[in-house]
XYZ file of C-alpha atoms in Angstrom:
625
model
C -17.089 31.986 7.952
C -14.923 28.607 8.830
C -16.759 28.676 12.579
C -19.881 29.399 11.122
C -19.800 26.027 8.761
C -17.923 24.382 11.650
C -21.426 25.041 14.329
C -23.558 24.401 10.859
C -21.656 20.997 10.715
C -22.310 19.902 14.283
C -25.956 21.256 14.572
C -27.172 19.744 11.446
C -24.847 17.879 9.076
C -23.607 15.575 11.969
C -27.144 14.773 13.309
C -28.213 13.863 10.178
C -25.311 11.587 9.296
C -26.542 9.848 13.366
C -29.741 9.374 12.170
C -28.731 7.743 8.602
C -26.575 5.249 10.696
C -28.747 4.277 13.452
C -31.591 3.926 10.544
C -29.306 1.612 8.719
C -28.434 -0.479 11.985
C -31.751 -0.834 12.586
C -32.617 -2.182 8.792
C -29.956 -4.883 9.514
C -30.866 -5.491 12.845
C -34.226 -6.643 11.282
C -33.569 -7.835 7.738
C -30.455 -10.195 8.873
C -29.601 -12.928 11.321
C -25.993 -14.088 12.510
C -24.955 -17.512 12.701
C -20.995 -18.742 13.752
C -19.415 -21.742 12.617
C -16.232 -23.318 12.690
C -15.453 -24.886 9.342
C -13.161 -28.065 9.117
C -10.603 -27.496 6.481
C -9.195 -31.058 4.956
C -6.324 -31.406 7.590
C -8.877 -31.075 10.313
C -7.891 -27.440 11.943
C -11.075 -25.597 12.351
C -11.794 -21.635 10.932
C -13.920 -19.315 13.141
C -16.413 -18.315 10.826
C -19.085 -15.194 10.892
C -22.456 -15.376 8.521
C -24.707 -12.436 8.248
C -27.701 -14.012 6.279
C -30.694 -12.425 5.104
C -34.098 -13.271 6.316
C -35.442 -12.974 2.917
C -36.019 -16.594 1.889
C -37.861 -15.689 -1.216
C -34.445 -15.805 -3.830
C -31.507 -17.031 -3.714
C -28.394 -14.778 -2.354
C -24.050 -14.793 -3.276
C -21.490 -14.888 -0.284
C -19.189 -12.071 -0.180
C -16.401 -13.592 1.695
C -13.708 -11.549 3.415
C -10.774 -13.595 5.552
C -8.819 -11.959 7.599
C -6.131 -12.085 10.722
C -7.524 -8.669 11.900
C -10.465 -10.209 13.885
C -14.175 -10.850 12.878
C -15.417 -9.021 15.935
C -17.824 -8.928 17.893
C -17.983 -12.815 18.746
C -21.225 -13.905 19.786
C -24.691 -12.346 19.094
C -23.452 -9.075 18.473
C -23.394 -7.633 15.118
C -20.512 -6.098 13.055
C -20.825 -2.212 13.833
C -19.062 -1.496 9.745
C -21.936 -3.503 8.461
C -24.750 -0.130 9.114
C -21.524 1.871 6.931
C -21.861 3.331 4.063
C -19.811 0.987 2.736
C -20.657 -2.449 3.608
C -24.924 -1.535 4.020
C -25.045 -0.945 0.491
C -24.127 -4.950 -0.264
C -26.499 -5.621 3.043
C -29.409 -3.574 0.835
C -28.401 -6.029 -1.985
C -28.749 -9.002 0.446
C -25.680 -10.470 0.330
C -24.506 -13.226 2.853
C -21.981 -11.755 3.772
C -19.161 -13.740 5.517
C -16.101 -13.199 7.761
C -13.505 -15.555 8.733
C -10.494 -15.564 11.057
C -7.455 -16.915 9.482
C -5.912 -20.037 10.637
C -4.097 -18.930 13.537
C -5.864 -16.027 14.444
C -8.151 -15.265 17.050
C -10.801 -17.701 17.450
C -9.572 -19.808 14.300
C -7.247 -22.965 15.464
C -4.108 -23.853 14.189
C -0.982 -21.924 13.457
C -0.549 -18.623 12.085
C 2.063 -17.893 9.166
C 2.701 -14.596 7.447
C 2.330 -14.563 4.212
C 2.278 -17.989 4.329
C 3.756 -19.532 0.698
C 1.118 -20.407 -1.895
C 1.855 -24.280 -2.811
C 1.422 -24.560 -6.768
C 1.533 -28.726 -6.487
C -0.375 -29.995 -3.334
C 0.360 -33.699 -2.662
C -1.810 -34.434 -0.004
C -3.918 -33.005 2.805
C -0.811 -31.507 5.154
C -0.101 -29.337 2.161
C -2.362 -26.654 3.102
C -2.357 -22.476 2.228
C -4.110 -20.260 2.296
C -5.545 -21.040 -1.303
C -6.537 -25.022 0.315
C -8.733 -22.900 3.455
C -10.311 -20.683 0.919
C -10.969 -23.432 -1.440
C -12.404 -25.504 2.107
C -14.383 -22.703 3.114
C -16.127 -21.920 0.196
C -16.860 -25.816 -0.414
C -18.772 -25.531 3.287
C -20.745 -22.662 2.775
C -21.925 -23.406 -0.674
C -23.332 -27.288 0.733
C -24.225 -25.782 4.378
C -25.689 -22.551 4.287
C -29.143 -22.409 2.810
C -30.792 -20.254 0.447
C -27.442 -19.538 -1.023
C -26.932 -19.056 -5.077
C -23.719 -20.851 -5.361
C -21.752 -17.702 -6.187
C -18.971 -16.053 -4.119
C -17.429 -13.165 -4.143
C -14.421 -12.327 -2.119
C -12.803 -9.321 -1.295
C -10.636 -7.469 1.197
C -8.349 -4.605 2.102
C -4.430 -4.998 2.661
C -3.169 -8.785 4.513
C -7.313 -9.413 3.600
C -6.119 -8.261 0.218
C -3.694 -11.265 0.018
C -6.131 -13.574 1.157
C -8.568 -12.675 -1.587
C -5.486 -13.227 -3.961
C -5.081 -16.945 -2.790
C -9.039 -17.325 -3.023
C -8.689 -16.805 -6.601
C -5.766 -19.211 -6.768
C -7.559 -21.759 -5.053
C -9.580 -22.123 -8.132
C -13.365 -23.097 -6.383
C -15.996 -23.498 -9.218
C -18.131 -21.341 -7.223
C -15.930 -18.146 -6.434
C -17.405 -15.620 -9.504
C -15.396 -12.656 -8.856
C -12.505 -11.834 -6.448
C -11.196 -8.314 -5.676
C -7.970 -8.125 -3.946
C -7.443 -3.814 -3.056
C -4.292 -2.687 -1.569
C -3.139 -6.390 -1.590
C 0.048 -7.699 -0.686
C 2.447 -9.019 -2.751
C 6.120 -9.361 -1.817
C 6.836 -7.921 1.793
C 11.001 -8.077 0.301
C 10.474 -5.826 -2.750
C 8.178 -3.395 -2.370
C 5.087 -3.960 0.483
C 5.021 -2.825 3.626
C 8.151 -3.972 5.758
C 10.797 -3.606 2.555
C 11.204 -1.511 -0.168
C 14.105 -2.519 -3.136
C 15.672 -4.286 -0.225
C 15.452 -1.597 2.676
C 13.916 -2.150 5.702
C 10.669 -0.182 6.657
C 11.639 -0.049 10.091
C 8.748 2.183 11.670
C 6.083 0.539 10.057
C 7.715 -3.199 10.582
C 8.554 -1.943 14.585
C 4.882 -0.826 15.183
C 3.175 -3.563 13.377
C 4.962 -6.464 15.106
C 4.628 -5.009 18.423
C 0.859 -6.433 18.418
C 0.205 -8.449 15.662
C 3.266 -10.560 15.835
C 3.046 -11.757 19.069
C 2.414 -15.617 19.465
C -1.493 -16.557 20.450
C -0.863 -19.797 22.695
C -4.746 -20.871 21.691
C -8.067 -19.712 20.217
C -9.178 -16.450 21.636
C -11.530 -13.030 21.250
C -9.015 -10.961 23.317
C -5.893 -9.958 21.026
C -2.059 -8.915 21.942
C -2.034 -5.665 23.456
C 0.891 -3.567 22.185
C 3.820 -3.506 24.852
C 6.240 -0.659 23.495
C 5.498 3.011 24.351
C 7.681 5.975 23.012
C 8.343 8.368 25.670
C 9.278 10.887 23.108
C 9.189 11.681 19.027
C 9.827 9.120 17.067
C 12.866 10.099 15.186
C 14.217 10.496 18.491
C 13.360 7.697 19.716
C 15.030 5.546 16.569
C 17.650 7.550 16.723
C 18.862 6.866 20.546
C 18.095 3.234 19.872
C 20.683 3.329 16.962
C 21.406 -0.230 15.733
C 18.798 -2.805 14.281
C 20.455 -5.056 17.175
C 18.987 -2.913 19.574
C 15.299 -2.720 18.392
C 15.110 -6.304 18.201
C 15.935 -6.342 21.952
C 12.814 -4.955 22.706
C 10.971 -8.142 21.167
C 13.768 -10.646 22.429
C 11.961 -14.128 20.953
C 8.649 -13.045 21.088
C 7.986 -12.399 17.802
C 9.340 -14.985 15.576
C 8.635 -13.435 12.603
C 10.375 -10.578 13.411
C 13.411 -12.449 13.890
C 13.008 -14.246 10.835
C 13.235 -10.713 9.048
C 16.714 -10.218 10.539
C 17.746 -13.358 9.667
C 17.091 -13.422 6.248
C 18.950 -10.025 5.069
C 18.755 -10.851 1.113
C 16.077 -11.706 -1.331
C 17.186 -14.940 -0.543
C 14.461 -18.693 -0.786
C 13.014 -17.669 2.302
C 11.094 -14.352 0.497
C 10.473 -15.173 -2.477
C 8.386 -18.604 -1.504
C 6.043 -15.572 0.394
C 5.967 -13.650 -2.783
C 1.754 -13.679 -3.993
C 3.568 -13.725 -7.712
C 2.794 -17.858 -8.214
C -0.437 -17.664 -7.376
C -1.346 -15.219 -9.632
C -0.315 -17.105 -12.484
C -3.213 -18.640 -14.460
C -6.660 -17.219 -12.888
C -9.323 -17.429 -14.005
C -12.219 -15.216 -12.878
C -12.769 -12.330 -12.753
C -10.453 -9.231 -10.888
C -10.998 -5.804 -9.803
C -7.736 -5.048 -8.247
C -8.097 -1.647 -6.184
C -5.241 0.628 -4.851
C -4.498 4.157 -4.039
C -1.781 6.698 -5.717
C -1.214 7.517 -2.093
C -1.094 4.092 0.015
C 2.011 3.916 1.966
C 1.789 0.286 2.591
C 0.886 -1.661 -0.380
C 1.272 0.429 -3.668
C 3.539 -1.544 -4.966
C 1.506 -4.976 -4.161
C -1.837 -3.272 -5.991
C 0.311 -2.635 -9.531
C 2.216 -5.951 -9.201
C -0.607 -7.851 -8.697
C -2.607 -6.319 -11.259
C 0.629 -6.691 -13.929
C 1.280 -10.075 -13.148
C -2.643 -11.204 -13.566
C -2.384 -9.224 -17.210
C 0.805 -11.364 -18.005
C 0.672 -14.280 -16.727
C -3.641 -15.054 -16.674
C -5.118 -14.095 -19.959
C -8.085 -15.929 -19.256
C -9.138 -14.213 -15.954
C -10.846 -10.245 -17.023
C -9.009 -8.441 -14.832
C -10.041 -4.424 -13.994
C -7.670 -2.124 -12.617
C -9.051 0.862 -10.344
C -7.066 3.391 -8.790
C -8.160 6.405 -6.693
C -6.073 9.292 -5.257
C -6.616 7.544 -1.915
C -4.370 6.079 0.907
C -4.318 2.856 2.503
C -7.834 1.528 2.483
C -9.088 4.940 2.040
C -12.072 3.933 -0.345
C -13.986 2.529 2.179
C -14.659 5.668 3.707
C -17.463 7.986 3.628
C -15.564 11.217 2.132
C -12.517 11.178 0.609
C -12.439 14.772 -1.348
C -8.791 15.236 0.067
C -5.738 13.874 1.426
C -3.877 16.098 3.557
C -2.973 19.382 1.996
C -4.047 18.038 -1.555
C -7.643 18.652 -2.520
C -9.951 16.502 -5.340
C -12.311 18.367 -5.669
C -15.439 15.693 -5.086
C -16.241 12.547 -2.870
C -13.777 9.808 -4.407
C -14.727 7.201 -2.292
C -18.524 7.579 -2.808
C -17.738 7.657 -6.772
C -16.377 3.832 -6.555
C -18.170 2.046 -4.315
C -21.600 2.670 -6.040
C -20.298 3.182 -9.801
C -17.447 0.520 -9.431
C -17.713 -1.712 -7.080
C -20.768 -2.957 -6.351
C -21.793 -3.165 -9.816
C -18.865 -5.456 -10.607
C -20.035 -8.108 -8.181
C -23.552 -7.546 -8.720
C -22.945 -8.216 -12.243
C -21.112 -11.419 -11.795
C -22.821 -12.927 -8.496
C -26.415 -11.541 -9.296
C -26.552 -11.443 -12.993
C -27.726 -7.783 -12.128
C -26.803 -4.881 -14.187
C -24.183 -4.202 -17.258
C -20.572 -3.805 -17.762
C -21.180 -3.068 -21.157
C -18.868 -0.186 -22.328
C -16.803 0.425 -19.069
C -13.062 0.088 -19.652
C -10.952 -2.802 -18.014
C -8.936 0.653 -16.246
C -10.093 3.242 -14.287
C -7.840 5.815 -12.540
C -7.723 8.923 -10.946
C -5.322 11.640 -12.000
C -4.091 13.895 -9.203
C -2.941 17.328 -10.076
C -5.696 17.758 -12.292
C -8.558 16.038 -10.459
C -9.855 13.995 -13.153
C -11.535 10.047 -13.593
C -9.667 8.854 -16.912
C -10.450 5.267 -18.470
C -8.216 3.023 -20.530
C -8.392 -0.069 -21.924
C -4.821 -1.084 -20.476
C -2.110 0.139 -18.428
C 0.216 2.089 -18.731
C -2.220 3.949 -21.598
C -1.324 2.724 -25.151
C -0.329 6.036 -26.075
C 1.867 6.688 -23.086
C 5.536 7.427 -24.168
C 8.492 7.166 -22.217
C 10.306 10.225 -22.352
C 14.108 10.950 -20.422
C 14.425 13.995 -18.181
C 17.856 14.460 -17.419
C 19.800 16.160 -14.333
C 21.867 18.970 -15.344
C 24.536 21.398 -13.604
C 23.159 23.937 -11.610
C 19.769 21.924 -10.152
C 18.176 22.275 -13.578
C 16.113 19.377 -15.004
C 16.149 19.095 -18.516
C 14.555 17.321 -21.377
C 17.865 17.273 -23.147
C 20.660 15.065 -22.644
C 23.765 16.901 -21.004
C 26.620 17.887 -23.408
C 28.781 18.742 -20.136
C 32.780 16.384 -19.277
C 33.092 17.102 -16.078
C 29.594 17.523 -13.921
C 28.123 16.562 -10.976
C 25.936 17.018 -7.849
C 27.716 16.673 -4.110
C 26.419 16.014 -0.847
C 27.406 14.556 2.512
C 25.317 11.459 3.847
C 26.047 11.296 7.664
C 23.421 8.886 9.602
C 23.985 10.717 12.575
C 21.317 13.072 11.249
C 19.553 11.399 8.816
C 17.224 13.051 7.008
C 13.569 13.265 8.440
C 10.918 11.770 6.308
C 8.177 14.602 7.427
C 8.465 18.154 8.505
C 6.943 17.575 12.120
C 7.493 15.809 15.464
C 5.444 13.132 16.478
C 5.319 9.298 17.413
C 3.611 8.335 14.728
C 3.769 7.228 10.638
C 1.255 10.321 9.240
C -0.094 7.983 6.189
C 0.010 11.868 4.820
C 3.762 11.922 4.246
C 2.995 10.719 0.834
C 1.816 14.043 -0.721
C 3.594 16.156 1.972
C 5.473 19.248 1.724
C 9.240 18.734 0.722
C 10.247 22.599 0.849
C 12.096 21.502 3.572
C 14.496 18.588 2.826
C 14.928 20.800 -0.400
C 16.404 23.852 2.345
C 19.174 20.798 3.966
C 22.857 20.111 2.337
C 22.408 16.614 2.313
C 19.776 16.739 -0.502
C 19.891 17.620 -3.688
C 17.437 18.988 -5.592
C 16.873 19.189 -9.707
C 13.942 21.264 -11.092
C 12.405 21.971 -14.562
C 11.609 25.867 -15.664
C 7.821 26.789 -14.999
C 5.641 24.403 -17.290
C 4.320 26.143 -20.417
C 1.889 23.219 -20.539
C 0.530 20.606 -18.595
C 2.875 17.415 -18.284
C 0.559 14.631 -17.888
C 2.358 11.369 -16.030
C 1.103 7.908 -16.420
C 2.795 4.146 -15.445
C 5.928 3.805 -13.661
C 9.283 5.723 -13.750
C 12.633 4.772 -14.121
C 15.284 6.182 -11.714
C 19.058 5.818 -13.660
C 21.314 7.223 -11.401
C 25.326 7.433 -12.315
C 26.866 7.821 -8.846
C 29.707 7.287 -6.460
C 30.272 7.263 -2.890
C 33.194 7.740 -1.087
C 32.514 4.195 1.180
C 30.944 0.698 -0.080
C 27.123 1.195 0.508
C 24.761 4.128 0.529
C 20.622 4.400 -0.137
C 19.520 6.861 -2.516
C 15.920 7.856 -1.903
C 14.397 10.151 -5.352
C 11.169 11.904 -4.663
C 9.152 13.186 -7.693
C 7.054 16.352 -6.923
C 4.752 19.167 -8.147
C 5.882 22.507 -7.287
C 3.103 24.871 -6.728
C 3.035 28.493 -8.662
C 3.588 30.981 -5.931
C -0.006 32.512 -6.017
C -1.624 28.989 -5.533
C -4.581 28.830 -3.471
C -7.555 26.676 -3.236
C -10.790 28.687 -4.298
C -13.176 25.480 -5.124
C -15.875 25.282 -2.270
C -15.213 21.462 -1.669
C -11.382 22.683 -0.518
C -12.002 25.516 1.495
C -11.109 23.835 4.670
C -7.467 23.285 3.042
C -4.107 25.814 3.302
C -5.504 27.596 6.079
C -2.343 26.036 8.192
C 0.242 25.571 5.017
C 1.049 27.960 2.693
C -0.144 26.670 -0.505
C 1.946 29.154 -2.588
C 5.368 27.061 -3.870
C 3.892 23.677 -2.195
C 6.006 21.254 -2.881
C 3.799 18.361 -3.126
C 5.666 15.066 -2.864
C 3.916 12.881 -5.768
C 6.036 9.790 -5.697
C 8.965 8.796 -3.641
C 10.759 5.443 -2.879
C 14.381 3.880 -1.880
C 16.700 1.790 -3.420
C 19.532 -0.134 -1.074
C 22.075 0.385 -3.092
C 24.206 -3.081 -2.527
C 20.947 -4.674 -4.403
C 21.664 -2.252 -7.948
C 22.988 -5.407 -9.388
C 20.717 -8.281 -7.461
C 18.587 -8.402 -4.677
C 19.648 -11.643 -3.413
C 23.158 -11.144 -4.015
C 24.214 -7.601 -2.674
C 27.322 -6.386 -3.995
C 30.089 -3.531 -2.549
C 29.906 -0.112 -4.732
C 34.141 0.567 -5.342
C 34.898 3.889 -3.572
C 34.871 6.934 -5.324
C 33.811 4.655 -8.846
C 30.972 5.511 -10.587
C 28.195 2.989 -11.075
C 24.687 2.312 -12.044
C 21.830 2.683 -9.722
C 18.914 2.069 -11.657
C 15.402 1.265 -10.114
C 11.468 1.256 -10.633
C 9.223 3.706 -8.938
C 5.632 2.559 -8.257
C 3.456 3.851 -11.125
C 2.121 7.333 -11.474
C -1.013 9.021 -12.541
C -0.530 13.045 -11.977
C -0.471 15.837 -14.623
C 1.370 19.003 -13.851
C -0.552 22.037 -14.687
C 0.591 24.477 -16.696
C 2.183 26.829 -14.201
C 4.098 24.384 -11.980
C 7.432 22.788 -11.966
C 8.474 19.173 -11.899
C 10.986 18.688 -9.723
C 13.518 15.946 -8.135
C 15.038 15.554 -4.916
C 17.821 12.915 -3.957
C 18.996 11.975 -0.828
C 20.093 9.498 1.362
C 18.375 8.748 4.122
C 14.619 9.383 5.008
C 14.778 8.490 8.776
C 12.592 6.996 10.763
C 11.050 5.711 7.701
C 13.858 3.770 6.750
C 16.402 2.342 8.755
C 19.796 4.025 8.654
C 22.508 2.362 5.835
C 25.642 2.235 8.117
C 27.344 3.029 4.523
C 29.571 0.134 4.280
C 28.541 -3.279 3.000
C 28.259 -5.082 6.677
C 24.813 -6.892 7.829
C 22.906 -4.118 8.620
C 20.286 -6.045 10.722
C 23.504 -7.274 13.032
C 25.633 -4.847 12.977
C 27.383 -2.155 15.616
C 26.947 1.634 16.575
C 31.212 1.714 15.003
C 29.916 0.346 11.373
C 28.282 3.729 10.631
C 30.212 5.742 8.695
C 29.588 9.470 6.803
C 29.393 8.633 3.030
C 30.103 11.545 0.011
C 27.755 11.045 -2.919
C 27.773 12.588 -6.009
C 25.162 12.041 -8.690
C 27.072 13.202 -12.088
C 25.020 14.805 -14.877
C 27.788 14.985 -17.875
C 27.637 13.515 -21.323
C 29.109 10.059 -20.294
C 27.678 9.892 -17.288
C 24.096 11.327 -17.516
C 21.777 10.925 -14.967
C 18.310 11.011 -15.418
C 14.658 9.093 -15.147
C 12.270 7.840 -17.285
C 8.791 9.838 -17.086
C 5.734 8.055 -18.426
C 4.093 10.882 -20.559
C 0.724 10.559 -21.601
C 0.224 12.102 -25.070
């Protein structure tokens, strides 16, 4: 039956899907021209610039502006091959302008590149320029120079793109209507990307800088080819390198930033002047801030951002949307599932044309209503369901403890126990793998993959509630509050939140029958939510601080916010470990520099986690009434 759809697929599904492209190409081909510009900005560096205009001169038409370090190829006549997809042809069939712009410092834009470079809230004169000041310069241009324009833009974009559309909004240009930063970035220290609560993302940092971080001596369309092969798995290959000292080697001074991330070990000046937090403080227009329950990169920067535009900008109506998508994942034609996990319907197609291009065709076109739609929309996993609020977390969300308890139980009652507590050795000789496979790269699918087994290895522990006798519906963050020792002066302690599968489970909806034919679906244990905390930050991140061997202490941190309901049937359950390798670079254990130190500075580490009535363990669900 699977071969049968598989030949029905190629033979007519995948024509057809041809044919829809090469009609749309050919719409755009005819109904827009390309022009290329490059746009002063007040200190006199000049942006590479793309504009895709309509023909149409009979109305008026809004910019949709994207900027980006990522390249606006092709250069030249050439058009953009994503503008004939799905995505981006149905704001072509609203006849946008749409616009794309290298960053300063990127490709074909001149001047210098700076990541994340810091927003200035006070700008004296014309050398203090950001990102905000080009956004603010560009939009100025395009509004007097481009003809048959509205004076309305929109801006938008996906990840770094995501930060730029950020700073547009902070630049605070009469004419920019509506931003949406989705997936954007917010602080690479705390939670995006490269850090989490202080420790270092080192495969995603190692095979992002080999590439992008490389210096471009002047304005070009040809990028920096990556120069670092693995010539095995990747665990391996981290593993054999051993030190952060010795990764760097491979870069030498080649990639400045790079070096700037091992010099600057603490949440010291340095990161938080590149945090996006001060420029989202008192907006103005309008947001849509977008984000998946599953993006490995920027989770974190999509609920910060949003939460600090709530707080701190009252007057700019923000929207919160969140799918049960990876990074970037709702620009794609079909996203019904995510690895193992199955939704049930086409996400993606469900927000672009109810969501998102309503919202700027409501406040760039005066076209349609937003009359009645909530400020929050979000996707809860688990039970496959669009829910809207009119805030988040939900108003009647209640924060309920679920404590650890002797003998791996999780309980909803506080431990009455004197003497309790969970045991395991941490030795970063074998760390603990993040996934369940060998490969070179990051699967983005880690993030809902099967735990069964890290829960089978003795360095993790694992905590788990009796079968559900109804569904526990989880919604905002959680609170980790660990009471723990170690037998050294540092360790990491990674908790994972996940949905444990009845043992019967199988998929039987048509939209998921491709799914479980490779994983037993019966006892999944879907990883819903999982993060690290360094512990030397427990107390500060800029001041890191020695744990006292064999003392118990406080490790208490914030997972990135939830949205899953556990169906009657399953189990919650949590797992606790302490190291989740090559993910995360290994903790040596002691409280030494970590980004200098030597092969000799790693050290095996006992943890216990108690769970007794002075010392009770336990984290802070979010549960939706």
């Amino acid at each position: 039956m699977n071969l049968k759809l598989s030949v029905l697929n190629i033979l007519f599904v995948l024509p057809v899907l041809l044919w829809a492209q090469a009609s749309q190409e050919a719409w755009i081909r005819d109904n827009y021209v390309k022009s290329e510009y490059m746009i002063p900005m007040r200190d006199g560096v000049r942006l590479y610039t793309a504009v895709y205009a309509p023909v149409d001169r009979g109305e008026n038409h809004p910019f949709l502006l994207t900027r980006t370090p990522y390249s606006c190829k092709p250069y030249g006549e050439s058009f953009k091959e994503a503008l004939w997809d799905s995505y981006l042809y149905g704001y072509m069939k609203e006849k946008y302008i749409y616009v794309v712009q290298d960053v300063r410092g990127k490709w074909k834009s001149e001047g210098e590149f700076g990541n994340v470079r810091p927003f200035i809230v006070q700008k004296q004169n014309n050398r203090d320029i950001d990102e905000a000041s080009d956004a603010y310069d560009t939009v100025e241009w395009l509004v007097k120079n481009i003809s048959n324009n509205n004076g309305r833009v929109g801006v938008f974009g996906v990840s770094y793109p995501g930060f730029y559309s950020t700073m547009a909004a902070a630049s605070m240009h009469p004419a920019i209507t509506a931003v949406s930063p989705q997936a954007p970035v917010y602080d690479w220290f705390m939670g995006d990307d490269f850090h989490h609560n202080g420790a270092f993302m080192m495969m995603d940092a190692f095979r992002f800088f080999d590439g992008f971080g490389h210096r471009r001596p002047y304005p070009t369309e040809r990028g920096p080819r990556k120069q670092i092969s693995y010539k095995t798995d990747s665990y391996s290959f981290f593993l054999k390198t051993g030190t952060l000292k010795n990764l760097s080697r491979y870069f030498g001074d080649s990639i400045p930033f790079w070096n700037d991330m091992m010099n600057h070990p603490d949440y010291d000046e340095w990161w938080q002047n590149r945090s996006a937090e001060k420029a989202c403080i008192g907006l103005k227009v309008p947001m849509l801030i977008v984000g998946g329950l599953f993006d490995a990169e920027d989770g974190y920067g999509t609920w910060h951002t949003y939460r600090t535009i709530k707080e701190e900008s009252k007057d700019a109506h923000c929207r919160l949307v969140i799918g049960p998508w990876s990074h970037g994942a709702w620009t794609g034609v079909d996203v019904s599932s995510f690895g193992d996990i199955c939704f049930g319907s086409n996400t993606a197609e469900y927000y672009q044309h109810n969501i998102e291009i309503p919202f700027f065709n409501y406040y760039l076109k005066d076209k349609g209503s937003l009359d009645g739609v909530k400020d929050v929309i979000v996707f809860f996993s688990g039970e496959n369901k669009w829910k809207e609020f009119n805030c988040w977390p939900p108003a009647d969300m209640k924060t309920t403890d679920v404590y650890l308890s002797s003998g791996g139980r999780l309980s909803f009652e506080r431990p009455n126990e004197r003497n309790s507590f969970s045991e395991y050795v941490s030795d970063p000789s074998v760390p603990v793998p993040f996934l369940n496979e060998i490969g070179r790269n990051r699967p983005k699918e880690y993030m809902v993959a099967d735990q069964r087994f890290a829960s089978q290895r003795p360095d993790v522990i694992v905590f788990e509630t009796d079968v559900l006798s109804k569904d526990l519906v989880l919604a905002g963050p959680l609170m980790v509050d660990l009471k723990a020792s170690i037998s050294t002066t540092d360790a990491d302690f990674i908790v994972k939140i996940i949905d444990v599968f009845p043992d019967d489970f199988r998929y039987n909806n048509n939209t998921c029958n491709h799914l479980g034919k490779k994983t037993v679906m019966g006892g999944y244990q879907m990883m819903v939510r999982g993060d690290v905390m360094r512990g030397r930050y427990r107390n500060s991140f800029s001041t890191p601080e020695a744990f006292i061997p064999f003392v118990p202490s406080n490790v208490k941190f914030e997972l990135t916010d939830i949205a899953h309901t556990f169906r009657k049937g399953h189990k919650l359950m949590i797992q606790i470990q302490s190291t989740w390798f090559p993910l995360v670079d290994r903790n040596p254990q002691q409280l030494v520099n970590i980004y200098n130190c030597s092969e000799d500075d790693f050290v095996k580490s006992v943890v216990r986690v108690y769970h007794q009535a002075d010392l009770a363990s336990k984290i802070t669900l979010p549960v939706l009434n």
